[in-house]
XYZ file of N, CA and C in Angstrom:
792
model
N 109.704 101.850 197.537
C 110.276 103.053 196.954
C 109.183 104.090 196.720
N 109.635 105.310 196.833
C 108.420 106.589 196.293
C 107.527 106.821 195.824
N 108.810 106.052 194.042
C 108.138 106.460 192.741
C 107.826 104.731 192.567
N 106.854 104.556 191.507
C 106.477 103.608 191.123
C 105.939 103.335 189.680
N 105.877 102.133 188.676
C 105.388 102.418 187.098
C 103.901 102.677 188.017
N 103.221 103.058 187.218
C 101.735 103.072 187.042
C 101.212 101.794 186.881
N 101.695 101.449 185.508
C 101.101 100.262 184.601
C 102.331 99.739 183.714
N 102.974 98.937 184.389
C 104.249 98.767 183.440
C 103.489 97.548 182.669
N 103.977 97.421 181.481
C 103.357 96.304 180.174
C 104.461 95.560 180.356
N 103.926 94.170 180.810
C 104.746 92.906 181.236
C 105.541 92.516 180.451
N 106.560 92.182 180.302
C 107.839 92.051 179.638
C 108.494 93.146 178.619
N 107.783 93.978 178.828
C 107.992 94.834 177.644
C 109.868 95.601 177.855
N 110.349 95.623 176.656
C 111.994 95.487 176.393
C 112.406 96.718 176.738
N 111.645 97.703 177.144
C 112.035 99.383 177.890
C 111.210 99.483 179.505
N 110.837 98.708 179.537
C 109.816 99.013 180.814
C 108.905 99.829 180.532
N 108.370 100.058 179.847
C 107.373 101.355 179.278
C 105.764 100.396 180.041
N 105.260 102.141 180.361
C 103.796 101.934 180.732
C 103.119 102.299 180.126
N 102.910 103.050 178.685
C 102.642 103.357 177.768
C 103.232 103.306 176.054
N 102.504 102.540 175.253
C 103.152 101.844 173.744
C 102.269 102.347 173.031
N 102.226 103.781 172.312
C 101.080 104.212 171.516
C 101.310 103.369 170.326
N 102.582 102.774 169.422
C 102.794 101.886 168.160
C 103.358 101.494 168.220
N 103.668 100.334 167.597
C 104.586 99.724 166.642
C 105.470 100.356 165.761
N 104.893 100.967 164.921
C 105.234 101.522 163.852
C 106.627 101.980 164.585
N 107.674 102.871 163.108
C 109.125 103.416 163.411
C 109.098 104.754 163.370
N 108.140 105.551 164.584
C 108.379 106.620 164.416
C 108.337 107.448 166.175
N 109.479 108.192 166.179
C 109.348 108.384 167.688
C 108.087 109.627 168.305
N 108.040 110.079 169.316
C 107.302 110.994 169.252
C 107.838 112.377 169.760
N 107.098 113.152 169.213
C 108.029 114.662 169.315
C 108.063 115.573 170.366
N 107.104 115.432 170.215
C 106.018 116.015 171.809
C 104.933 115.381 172.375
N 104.282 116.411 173.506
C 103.558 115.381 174.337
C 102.676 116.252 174.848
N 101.181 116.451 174.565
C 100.604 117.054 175.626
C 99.141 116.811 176.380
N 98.998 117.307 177.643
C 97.827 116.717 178.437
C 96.591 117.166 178.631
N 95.413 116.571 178.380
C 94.190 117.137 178.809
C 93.162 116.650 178.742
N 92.108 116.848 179.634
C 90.790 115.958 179.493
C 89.359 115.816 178.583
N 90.129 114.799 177.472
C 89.599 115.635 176.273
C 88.033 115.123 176.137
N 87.878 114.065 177.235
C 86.460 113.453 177.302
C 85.131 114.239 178.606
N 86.198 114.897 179.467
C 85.274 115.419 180.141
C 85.148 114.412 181.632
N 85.951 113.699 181.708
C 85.673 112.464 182.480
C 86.026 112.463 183.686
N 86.990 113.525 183.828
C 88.220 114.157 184.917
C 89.263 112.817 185.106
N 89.219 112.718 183.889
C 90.794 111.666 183.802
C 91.608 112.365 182.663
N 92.897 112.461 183.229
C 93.561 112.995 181.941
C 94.496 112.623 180.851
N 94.168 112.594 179.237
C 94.444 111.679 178.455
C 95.891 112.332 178.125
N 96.592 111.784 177.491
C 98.077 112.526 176.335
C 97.837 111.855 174.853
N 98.419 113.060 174.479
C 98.187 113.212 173.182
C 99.634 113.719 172.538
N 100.083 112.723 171.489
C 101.500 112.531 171.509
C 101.596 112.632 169.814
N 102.330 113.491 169.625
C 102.648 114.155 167.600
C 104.423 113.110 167.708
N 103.441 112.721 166.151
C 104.771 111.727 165.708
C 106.010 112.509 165.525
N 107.292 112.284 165.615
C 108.647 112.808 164.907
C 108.865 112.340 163.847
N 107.846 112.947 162.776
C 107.943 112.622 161.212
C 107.555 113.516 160.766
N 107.536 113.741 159.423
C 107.811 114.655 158.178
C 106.466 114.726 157.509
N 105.775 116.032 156.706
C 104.766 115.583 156.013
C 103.202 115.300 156.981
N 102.133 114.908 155.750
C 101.310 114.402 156.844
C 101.245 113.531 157.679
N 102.200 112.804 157.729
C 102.326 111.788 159.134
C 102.568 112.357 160.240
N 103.389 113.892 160.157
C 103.822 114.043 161.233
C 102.338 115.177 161.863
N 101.162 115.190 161.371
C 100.099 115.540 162.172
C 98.807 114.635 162.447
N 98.830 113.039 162.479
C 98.529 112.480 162.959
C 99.009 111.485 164.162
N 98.019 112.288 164.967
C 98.538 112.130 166.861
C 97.967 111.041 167.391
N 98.926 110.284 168.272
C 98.207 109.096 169.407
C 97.779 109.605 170.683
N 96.782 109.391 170.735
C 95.437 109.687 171.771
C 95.265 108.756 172.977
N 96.642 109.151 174.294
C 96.291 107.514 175.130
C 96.127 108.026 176.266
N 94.987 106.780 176.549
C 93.827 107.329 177.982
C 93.956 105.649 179.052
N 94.342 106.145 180.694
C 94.966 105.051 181.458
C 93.188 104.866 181.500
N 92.667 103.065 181.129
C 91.552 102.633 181.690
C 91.984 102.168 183.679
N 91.645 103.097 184.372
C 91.233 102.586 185.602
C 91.098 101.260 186.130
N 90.296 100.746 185.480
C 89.268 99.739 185.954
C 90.440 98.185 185.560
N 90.740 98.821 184.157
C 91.690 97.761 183.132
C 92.945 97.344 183.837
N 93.949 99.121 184.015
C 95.241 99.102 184.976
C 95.867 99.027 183.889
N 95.523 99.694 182.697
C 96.575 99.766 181.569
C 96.028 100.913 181.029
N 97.297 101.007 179.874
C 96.608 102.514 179.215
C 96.352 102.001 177.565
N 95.765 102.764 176.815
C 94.815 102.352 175.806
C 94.753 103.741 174.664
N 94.227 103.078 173.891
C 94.303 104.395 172.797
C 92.883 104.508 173.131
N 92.271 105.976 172.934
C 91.363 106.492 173.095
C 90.183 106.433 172.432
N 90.341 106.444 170.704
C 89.434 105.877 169.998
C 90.339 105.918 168.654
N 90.979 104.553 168.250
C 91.678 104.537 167.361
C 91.384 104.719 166.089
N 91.391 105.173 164.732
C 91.338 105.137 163.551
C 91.093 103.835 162.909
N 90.080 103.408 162.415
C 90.569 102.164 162.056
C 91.362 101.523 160.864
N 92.554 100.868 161.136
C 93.332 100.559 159.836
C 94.117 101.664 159.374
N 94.389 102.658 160.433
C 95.431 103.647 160.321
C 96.630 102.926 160.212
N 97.999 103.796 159.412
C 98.677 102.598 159.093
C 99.820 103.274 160.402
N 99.238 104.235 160.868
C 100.358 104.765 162.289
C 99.660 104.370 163.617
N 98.362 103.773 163.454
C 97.795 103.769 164.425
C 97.166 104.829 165.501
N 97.022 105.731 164.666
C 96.333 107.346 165.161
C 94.742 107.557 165.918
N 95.092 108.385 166.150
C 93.602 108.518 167.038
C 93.076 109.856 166.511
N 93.684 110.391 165.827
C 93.080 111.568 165.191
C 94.177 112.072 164.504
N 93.586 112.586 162.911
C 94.524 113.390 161.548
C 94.301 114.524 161.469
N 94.898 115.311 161.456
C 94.712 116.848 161.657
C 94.771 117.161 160.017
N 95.200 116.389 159.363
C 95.146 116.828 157.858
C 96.032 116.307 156.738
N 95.167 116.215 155.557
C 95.988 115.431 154.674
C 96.880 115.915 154.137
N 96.924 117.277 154.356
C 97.840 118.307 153.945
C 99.261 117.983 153.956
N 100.593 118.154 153.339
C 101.914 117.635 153.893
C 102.671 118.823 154.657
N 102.081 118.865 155.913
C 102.589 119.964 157.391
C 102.217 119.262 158.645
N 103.651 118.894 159.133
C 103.871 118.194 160.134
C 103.286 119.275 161.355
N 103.411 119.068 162.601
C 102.697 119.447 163.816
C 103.661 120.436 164.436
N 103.716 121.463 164.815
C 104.822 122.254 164.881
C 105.061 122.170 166.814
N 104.179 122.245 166.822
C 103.658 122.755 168.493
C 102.051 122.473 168.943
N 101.416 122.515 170.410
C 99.986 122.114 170.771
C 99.849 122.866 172.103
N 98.665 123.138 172.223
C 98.324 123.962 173.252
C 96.710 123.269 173.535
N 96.535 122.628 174.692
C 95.441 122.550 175.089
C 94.234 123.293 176.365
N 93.610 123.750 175.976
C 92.754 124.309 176.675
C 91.041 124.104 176.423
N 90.601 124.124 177.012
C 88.459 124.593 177.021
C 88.216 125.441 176.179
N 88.245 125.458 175.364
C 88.497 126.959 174.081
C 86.063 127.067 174.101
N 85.505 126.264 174.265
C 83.924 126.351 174.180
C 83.280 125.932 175.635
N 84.011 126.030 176.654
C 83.677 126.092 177.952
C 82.680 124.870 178.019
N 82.642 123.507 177.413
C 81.837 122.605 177.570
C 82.499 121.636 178.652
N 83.733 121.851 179.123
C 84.298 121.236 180.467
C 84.574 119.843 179.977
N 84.991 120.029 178.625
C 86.283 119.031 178.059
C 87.308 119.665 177.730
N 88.626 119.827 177.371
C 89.575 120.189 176.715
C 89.543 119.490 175.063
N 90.038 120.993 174.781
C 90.064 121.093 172.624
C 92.143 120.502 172.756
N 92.062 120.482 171.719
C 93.855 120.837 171.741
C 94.049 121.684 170.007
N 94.832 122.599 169.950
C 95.435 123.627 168.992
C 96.810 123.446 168.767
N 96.525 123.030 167.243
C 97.765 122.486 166.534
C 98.566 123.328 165.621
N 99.660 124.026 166.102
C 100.085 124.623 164.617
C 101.321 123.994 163.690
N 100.907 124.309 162.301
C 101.684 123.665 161.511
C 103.290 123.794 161.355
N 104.019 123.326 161.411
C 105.359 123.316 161.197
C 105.856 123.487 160.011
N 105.112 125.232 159.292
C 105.676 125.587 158.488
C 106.138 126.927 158.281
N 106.845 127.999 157.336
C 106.633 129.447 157.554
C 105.298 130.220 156.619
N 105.691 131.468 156.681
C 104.525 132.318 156.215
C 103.130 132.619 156.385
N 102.516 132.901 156.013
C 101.151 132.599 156.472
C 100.270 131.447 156.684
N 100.633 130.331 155.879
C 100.377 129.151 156.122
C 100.704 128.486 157.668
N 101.905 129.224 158.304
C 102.030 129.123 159.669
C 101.598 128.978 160.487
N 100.734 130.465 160.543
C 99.815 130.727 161.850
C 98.494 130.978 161.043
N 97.660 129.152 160.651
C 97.173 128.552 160.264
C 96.696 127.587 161.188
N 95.738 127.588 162.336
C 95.703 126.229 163.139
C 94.864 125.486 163.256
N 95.266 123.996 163.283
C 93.774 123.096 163.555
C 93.598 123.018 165.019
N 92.443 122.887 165.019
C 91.905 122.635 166.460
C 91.222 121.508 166.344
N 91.401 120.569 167.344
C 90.800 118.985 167.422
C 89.804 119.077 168.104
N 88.854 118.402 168.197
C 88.038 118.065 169.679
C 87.164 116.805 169.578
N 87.515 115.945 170.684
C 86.806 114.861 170.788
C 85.059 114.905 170.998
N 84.406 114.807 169.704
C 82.786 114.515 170.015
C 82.367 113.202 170.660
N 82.150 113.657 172.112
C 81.989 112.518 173.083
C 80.736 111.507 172.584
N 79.830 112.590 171.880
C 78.272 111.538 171.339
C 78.710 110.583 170.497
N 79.686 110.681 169.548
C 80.134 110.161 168.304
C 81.116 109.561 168.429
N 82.435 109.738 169.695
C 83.309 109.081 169.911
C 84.167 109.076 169.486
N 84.621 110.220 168.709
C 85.811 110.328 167.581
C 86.138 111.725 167.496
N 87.230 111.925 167.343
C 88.192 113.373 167.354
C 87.109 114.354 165.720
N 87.708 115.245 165.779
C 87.015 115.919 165.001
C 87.816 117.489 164.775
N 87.279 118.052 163.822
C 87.968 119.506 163.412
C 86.749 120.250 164.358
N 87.336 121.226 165.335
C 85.946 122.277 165.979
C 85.035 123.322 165.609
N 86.168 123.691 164.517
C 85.183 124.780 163.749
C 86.018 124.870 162.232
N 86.177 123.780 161.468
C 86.763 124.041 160.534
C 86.470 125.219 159.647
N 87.354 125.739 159.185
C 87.129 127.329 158.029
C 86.511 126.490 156.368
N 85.503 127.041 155.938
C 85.396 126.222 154.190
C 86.410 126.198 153.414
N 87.031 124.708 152.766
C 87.385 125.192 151.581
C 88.655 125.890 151.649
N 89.488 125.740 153.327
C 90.921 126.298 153.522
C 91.743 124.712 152.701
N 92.716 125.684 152.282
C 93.868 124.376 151.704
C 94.680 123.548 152.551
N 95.136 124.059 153.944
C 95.385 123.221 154.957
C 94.577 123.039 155.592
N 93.145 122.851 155.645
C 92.193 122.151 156.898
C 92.329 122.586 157.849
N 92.474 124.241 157.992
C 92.912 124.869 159.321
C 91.551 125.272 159.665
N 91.135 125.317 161.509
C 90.708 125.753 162.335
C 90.508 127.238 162.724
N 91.711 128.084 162.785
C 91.774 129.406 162.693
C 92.861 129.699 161.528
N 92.965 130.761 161.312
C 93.445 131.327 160.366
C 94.207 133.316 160.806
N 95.085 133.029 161.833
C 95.085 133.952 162.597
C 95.539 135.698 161.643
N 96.269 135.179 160.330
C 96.735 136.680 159.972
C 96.644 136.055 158.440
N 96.795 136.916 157.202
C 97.192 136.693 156.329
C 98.806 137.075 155.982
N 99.204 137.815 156.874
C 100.563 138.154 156.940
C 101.770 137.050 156.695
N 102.537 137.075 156.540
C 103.414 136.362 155.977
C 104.192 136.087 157.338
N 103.991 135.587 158.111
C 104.443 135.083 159.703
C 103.965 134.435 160.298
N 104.541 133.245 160.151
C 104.066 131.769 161.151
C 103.694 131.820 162.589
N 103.538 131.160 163.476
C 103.179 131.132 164.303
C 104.966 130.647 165.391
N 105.147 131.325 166.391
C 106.302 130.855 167.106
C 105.671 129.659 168.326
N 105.078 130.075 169.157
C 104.482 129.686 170.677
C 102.817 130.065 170.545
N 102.264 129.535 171.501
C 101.042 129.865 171.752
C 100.910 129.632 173.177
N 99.970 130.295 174.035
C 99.528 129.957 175.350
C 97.570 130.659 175.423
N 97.080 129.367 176.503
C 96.034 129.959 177.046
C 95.433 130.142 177.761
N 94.495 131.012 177.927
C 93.832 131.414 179.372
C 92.741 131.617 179.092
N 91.650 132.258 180.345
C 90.380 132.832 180.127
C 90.646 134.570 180.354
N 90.930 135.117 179.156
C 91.381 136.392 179.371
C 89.878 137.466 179.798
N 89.094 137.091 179.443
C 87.503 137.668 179.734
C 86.713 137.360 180.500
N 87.150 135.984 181.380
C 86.678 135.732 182.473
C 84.977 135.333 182.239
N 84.948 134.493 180.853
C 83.551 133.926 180.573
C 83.465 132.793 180.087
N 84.528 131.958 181.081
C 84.370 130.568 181.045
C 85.057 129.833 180.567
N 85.493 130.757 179.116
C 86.338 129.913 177.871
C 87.874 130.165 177.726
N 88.811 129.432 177.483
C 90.258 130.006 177.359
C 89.898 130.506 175.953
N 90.843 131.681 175.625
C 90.880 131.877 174.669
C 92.828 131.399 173.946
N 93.137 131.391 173.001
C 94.634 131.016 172.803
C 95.316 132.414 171.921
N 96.322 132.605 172.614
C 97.085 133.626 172.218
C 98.534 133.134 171.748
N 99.080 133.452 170.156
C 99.822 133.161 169.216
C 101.108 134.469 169.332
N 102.151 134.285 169.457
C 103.675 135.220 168.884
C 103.677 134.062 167.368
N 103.883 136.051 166.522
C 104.602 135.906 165.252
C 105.785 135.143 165.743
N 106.306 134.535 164.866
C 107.865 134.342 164.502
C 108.634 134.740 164.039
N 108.720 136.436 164.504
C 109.241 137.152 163.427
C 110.172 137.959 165.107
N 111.372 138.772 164.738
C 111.534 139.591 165.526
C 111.635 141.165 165.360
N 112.163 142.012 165.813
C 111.987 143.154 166.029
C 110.545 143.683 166.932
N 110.105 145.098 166.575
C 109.114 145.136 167.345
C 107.510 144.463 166.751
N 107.415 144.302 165.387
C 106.443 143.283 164.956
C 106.305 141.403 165.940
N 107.828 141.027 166.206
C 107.562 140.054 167.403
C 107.056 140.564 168.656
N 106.459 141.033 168.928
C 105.685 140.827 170.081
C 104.385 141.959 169.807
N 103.931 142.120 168.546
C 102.511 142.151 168.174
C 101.669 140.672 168.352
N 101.135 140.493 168.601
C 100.062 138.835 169.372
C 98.600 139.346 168.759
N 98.249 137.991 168.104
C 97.155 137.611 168.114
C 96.607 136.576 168.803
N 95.269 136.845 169.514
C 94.479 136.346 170.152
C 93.222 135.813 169.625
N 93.159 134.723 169.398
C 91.846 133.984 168.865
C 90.751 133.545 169.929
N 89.149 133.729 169.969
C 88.440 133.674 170.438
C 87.533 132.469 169.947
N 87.024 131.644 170.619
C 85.920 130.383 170.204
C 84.724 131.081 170.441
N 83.726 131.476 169.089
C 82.374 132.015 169.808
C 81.066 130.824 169.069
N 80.542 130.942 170.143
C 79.081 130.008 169.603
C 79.609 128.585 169.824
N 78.188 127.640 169.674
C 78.430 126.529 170.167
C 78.668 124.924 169.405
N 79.534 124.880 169.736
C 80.052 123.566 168.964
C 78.497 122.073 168.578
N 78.873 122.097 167.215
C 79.969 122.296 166.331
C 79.788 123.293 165.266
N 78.761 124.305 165.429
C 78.440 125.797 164.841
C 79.278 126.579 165.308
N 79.960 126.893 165.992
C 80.779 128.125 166.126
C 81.775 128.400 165.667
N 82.830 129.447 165.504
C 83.542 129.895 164.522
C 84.729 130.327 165.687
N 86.032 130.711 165.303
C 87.472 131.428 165.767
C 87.382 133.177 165.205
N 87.432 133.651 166.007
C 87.483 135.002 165.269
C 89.011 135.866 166.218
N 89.260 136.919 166.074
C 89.837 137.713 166.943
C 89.312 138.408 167.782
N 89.656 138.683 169.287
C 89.369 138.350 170.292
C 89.283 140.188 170.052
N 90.270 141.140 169.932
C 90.308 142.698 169.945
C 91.400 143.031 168.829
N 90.918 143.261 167.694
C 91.572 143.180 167.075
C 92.003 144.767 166.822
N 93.119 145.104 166.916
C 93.736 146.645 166.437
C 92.992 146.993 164.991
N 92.564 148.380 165.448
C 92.112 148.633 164.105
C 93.085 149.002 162.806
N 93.368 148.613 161.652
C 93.928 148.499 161.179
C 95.434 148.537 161.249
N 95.721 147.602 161.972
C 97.161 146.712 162.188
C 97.404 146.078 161.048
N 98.800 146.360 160.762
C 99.163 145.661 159.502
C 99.640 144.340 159.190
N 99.277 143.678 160.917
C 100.134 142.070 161.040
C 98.544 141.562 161.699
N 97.175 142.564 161.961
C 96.315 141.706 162.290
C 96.351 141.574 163.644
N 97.204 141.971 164.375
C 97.389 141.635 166.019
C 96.171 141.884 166.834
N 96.274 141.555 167.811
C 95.049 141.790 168.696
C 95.661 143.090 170.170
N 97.342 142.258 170.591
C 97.877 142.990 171.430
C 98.945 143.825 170.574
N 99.653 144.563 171.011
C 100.811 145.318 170.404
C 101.677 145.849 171.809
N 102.587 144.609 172.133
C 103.110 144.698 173.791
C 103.922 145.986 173.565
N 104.502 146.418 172.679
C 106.134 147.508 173.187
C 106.109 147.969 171.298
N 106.663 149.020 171.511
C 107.194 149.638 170.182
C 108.653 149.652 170.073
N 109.255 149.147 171.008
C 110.503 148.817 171.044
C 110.999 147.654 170.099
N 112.446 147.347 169.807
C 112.496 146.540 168.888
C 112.942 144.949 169.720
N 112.139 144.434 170.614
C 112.103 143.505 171.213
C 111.195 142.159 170.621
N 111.813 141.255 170.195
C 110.407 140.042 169.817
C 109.764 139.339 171.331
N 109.022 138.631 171.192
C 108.506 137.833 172.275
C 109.262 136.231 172.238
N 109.758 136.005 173.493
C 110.356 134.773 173.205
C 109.886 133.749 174.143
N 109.143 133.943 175.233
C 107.824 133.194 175.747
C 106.862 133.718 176.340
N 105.975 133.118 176.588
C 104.936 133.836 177.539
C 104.376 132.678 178.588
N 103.733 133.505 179.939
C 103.348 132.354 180.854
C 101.816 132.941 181.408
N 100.436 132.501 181.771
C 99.728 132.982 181.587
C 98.815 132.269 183.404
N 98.853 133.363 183.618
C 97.948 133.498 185.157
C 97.277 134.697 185.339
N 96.308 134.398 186.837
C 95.491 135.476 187.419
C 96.849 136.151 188.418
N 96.816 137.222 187.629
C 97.871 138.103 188.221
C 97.389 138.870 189.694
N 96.233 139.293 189.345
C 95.459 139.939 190.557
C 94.512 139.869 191.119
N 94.310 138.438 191.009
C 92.866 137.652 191.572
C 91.512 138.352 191.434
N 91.441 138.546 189.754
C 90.082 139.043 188.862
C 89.248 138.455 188.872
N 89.877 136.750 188.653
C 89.021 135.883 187.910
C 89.271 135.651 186.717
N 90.301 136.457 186.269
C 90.329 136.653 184.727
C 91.970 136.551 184.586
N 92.453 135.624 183.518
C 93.853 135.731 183.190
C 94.804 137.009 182.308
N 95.851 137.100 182.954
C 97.147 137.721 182.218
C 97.709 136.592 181.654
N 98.657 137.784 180.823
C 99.209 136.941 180.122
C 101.322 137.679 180.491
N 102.136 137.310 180.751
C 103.678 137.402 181.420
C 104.472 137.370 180.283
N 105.524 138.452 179.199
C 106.063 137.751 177.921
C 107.291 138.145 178.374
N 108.223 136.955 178.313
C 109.403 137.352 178.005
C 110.115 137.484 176.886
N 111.331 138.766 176.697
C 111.627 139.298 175.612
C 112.836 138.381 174.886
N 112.789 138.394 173.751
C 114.199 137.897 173.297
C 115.392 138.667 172.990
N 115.726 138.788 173.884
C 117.098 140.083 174.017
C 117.863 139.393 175.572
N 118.880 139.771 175.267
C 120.668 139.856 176.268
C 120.348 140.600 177.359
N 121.228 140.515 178.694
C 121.573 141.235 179.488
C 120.341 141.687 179.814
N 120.095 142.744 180.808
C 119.099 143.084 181.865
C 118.348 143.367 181.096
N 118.178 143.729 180.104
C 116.465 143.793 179.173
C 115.873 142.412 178.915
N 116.713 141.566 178.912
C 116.306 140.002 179.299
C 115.516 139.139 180.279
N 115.833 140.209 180.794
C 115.040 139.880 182.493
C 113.779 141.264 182.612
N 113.340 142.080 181.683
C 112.247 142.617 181.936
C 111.081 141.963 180.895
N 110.090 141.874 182.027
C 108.780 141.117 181.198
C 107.278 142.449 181.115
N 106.708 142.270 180.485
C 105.824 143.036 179.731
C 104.697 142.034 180.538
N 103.634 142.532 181.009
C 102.470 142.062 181.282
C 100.918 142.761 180.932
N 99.871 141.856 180.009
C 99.396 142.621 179.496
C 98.262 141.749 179.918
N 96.540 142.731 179.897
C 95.815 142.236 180.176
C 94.722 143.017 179.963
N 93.458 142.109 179.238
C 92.914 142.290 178.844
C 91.498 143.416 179.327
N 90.855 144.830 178.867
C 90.308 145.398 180.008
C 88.548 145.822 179.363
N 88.936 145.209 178.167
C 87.633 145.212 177.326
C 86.180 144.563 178.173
């Protein structure tokens, strides 16, 4: 036949080729990237739970050599069996976006919290320290109350979606955030930048409007349109990424997309 398991786990009561726990909790999402640098690519899977459980993620990487897949570097005596805690905080994992955010030719992954207001668009960023062998915060902020990574607005608007690219074409993706808000404030975007080198470097904004009252970096339309996704490529073979948003609105304004790109 075609398709085939990978690594099916011998007797196992679903056929599954991958068992991040035991434990009773399903998983919510799922996302991929090479967080060791190894050019093998791991998943990284947020529990479907409540609270801080639901931002400690299983980290599973197929050993080659083994012909099974494996947790990556487990916690020890975690009682979920995690491979990395994004925080003791009680804010489950809302959404993840992985990209090279410090161009060291591993993948970070960017977590936002599954909550509203400003605490929202609040994000941790993970990254596996390959010397040390264990997940880690990349540029934690001092002394934040959720253990967030960036800290994109003080505005009272969570985070909806995120996507990323190398909008500057210097190596690094940077990650770009929609409010969760609509009218024409939804599709004001902030863009967070990784500068300096891990594990010294900091998140800042990438171009930030001068005194914008939501903090944005882009400001797609003055129209009263929110952003309801975005998809992010080399539109015109720069070298350098766009970013594609589609609007959240009906009928043929539904089908027009806004493309914006960066010229700084």
């Amino acid at each position: 036949m075609p398709w085939d398991h990978i690594s099916p786990i011998h007797g196992h009561p679903m056929e599954a080729d991958v068992d991040c726990t035991g434990q009773q909790f399903g998983a919510k999402f799922i996302v991929a990237g090479d967080f060791d640098g190894d050019a093998l690519t791991e998943l990284a899977v947020a529990p479907d739970a409540d609270g801080s459980r639901g931002n400690d993620f299983w980290v599973m990487k197929y050993n080659v050599a083994g012909g099974a897949w494996q947790h990556m570097s487990p916690i020890p005596n975690h009682p979920m069996d995690a491979d990395f805690d994004c925080s003791g905080t009680q804010f489950a994992a809302k959404f993840a976006v992985v990209a090279d955010f410090d161009g060291d030719g591993a993948d970070e992954i960017a977590i936002a919290p599954d909550t509203d207001g400003s605490r929202g668009n609040d994000l941790w960023v993970m990254k596996f320290n390959r010397a040390s062998g264990v997940w880690q915060h990349m540029a934690p902020i001092p002394n934040h109350p959720m253990d967030a990574d960036i800290d994109c607005s003080g505005a009272q608007f969570a985070a909806k979606f995120a996507v990323a690219g190398d909008f500057d074409g210097d190596g690094r993706a940077e990650l770009l955030i929609a409010p969760d808000t609509g009218t024409s404030r939804g599709n004001d975007l902030w863009v967070m930048k990784y500068v300096g080198t891990f594990p010294r470097g900091a998140w800042q904004h990438m171009a930030p409007i001068p005194n914008h009252p939501m903090d944005a970096d882009i400001d797609c339309s003055g129209t009263q349109f929110a952003a309801k996704f975005a998809i992010v490529a080399d539109f015109d073979a720069d070298g350098t990424a766009e970013v594609a948003i589609g609007l959240d609105a009906g009928g043929s304004t539904g089908n027009d997309f806004l493309v914006m790109k960066f010229v700084g």
